XYZ file of C-alpha atoms in Angstrom:
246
model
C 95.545 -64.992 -63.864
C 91.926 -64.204 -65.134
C 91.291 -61.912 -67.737
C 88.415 -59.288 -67.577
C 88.582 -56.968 -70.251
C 90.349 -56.163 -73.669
C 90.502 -53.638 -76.150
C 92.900 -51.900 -78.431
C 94.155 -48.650 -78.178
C 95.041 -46.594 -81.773
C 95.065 -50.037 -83.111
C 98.605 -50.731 -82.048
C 98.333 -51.856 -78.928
C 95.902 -54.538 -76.534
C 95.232 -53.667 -73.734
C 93.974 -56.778 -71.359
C 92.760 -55.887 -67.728
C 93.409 -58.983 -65.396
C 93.082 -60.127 -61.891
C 95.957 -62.495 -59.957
C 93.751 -63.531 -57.082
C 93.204 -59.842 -55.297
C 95.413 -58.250 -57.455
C 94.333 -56.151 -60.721
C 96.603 -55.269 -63.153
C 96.797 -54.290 -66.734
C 98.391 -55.628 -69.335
C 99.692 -53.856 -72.585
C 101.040 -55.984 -75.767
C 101.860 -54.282 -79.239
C 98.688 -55.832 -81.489
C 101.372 -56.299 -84.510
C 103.428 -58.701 -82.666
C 104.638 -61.311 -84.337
C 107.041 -63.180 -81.894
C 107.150 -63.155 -77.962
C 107.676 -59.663 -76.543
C 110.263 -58.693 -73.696
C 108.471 -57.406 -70.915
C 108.510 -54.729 -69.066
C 107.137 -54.151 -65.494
C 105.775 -50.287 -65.276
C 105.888 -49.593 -61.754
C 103.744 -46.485 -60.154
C 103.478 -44.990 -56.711
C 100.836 -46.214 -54.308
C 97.826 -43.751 -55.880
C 96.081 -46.115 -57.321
C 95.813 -47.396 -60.870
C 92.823 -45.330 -61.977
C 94.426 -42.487 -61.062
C 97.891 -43.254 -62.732
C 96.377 -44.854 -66.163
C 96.686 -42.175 -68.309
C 100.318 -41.992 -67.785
C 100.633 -45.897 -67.265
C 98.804 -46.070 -70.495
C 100.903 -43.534 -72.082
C 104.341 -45.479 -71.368
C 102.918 -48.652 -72.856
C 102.175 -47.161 -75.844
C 105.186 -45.953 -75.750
C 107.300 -48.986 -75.200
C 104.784 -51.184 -77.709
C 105.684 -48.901 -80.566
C 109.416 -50.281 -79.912
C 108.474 -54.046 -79.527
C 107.957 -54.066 -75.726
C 104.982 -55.759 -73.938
C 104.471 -53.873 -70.601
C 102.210 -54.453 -67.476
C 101.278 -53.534 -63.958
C 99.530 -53.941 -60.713
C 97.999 -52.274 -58.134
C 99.962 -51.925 -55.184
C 98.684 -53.323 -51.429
C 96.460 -50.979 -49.884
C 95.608 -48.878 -53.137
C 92.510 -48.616 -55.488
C 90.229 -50.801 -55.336
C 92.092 -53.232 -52.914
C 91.356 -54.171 -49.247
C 92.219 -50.889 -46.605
C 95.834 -51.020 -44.825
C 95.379 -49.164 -41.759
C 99.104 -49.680 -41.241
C 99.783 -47.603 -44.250
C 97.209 -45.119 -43.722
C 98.761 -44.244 -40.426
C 102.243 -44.139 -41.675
C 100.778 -41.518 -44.490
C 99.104 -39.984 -42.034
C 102.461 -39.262 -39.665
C 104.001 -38.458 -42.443
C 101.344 -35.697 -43.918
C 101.573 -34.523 -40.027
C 105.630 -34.308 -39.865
C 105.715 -32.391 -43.028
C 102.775 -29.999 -42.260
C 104.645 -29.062 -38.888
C 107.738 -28.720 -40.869
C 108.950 -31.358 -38.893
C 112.635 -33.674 -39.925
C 111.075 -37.004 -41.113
C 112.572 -39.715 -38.681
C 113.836 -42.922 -39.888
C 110.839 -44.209 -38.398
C 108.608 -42.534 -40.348
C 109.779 -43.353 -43.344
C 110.400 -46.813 -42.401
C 106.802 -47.360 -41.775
C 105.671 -45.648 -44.661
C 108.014 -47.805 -46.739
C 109.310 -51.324 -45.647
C 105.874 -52.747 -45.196
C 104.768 -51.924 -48.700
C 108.045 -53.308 -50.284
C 107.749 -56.459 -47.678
C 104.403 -56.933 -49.385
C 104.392 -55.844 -53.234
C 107.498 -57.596 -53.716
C 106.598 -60.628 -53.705
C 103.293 -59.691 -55.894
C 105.495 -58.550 -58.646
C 106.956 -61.871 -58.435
C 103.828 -63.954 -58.401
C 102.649 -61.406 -61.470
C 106.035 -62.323 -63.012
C 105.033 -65.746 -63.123
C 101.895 -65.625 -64.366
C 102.798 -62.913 -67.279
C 106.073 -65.123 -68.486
C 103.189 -68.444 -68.847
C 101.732 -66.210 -71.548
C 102.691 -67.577 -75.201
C 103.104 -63.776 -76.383
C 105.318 -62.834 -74.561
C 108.897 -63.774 -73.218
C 112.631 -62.790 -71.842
C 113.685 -60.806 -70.790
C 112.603 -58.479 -67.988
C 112.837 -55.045 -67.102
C 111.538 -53.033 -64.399
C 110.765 -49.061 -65.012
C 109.696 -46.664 -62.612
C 107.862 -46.897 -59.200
C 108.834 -46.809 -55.892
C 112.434 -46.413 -55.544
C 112.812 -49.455 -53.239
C 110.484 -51.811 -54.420
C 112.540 -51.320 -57.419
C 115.691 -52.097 -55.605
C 114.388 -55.348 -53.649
C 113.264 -56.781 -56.932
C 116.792 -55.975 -58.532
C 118.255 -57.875 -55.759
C 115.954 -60.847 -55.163
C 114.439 -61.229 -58.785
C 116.864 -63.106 -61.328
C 114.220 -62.519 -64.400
C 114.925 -58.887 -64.344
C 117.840 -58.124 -66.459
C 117.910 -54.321 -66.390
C 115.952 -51.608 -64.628
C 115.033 -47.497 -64.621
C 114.441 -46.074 -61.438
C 112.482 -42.998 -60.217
C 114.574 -41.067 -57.658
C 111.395 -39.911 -56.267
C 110.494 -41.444 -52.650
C 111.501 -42.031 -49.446
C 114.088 -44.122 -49.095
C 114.926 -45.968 -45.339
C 118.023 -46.853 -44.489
C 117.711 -50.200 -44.571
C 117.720 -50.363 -48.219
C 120.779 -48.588 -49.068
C 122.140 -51.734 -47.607
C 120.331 -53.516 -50.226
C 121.397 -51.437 -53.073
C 124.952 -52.498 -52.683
C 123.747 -56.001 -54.144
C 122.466 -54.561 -56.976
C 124.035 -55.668 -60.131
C 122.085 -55.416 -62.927
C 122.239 -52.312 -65.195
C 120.661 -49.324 -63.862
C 119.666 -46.026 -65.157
C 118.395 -43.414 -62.458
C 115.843 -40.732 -63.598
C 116.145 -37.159 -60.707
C 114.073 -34.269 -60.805
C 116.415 -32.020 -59.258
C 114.056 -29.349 -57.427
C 111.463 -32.406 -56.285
C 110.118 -30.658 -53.058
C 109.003 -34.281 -51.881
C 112.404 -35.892 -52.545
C 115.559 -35.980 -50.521
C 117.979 -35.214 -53.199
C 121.085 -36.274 -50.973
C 119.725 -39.525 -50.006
C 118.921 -39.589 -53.748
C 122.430 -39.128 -55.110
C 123.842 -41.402 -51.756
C 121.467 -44.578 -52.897
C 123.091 -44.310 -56.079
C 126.395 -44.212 -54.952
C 125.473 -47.539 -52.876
C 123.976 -49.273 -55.960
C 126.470 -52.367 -56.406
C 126.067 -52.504 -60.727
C 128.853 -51.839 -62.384
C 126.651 -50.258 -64.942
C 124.803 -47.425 -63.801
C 124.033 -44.293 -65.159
C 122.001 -41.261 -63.246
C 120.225 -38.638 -65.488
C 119.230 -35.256 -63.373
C 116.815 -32.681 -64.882
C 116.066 -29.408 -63.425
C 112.384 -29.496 -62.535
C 109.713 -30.741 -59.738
C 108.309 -34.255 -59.276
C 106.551 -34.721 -62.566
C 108.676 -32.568 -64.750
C 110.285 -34.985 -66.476
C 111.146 -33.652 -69.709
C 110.459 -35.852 -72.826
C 114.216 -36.328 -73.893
C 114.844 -38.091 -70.613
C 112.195 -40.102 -70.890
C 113.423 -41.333 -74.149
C 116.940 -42.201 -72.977
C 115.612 -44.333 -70.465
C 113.517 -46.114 -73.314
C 117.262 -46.766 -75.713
C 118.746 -47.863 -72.196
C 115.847 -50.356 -71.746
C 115.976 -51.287 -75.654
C 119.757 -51.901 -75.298
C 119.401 -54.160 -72.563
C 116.699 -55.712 -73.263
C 116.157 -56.321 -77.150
C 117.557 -59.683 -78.370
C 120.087 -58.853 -81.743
């Protein structure tokens, strides 16, 4: 992990930009820390970092003003990172399907989706490592927002993560609903209930098949990035009870 840039923002928190080999990422500690920070992993859908800062930034500033270090990276094939023609095509099918008003076949979405999870995955995890080698900050882990089912993989192969909030707001293949059942770390599941770009059923049906014993789903009237405030903060005092020591 090199770092490229810092600065503070309001004075409360640093903000460090870094690169893990090809990766960039960004990562947010509060500035008045005075022992390690829990962590948590702000995931983002595959736009790009520059375009998703302000409200990256705005989550960490968030979750610093409660103790939390935060952090993220770009996703394969996004920003600044190397062209996936893969993925391009898969978005491409898809933008096609859905302008023809089209049903999206499973093998739409399963292009569009398993190869990015197959491959960010295990970035999250090499990030992981890197970001827990830091002396500021420490255990444990949560994971908050993103893709739906990278989420889910890293709930079931990550054993660092000891909690998790999940956008119900992508595709989701089949294949992964079969992964959600060995889910069993505590989840709370943020739906926009009118999201035009969501399947709502397959929504609700992935959180049926989540295997935690503790999981909570919070619906709000609205489209994809109506997420009123007040469920934003919920997910934070789920996060803090999970994840605070004390």
């Amino acid at each position: 992990m090199h770092f490229t840039s810092e600065q503070r923002l309001d004075d409360a928190v640093c903000e460090r930009m870094f690169t893990l080999g090809e990766i960039p990422g960004i990562l947010w500690t509060p500035a008045s820390a005075s022992a390690p920070a829990p962590l948590i992993l702000l995931g983002h859908p595959p736009l790009g970092l520059g375009r998703m800062y302000p409200r990256l930034a705005a989550r960490a500033q968030h979750c610093a003003a409660e103790g939390f270090a935060t952090a993220t990276i770009e996703l394969p094939g996004s920003g600044d990172r190397p062209r996936w023609p893969a993925a391009e095509q898969a978005r491409a099918d898809l933008r096609r399907a859905m302008e023809a008003g089209e049903p999206l076949s499973d093998e739409i979405i399963d292009a569009l989706i398993l190869p990015l999870v197959d491959k960010a995955v295990p970035e999250w995890q090499a990030a992981l490592d890197a970001l827990l080698s830091l002396p500021d900050l420490g255990g444990p882990v949560g994971y908050s927002g993103g893709v739906i089912s990278i989420g889910t993989r890293l709930a079931v192969v990550e054993p660092r993560i000891s909690a998790a909030v999940l956008f119900a707001g992508s595709f989701v293949p089949r294949a992964v609903f079969e992964e959600a059942r060995q889910v069993t770390i505590p989840l709370h599941v943020l739906l926009q209930w009118d999201d035009e770009g969501n399947d709502r059923q397959a929504a609700l049906d992935l959180f049926d098949a989540f295997g935690s014993k503790e999981k909570s789903l919070h619906a709000n009237m609205g489209g994809h990035t109506g997420i009123p405030q007040s469920a934003g903060d919920e997910a934070g005092r789920f996060l803090t009870r999970h994840l605070k020591r004390g």
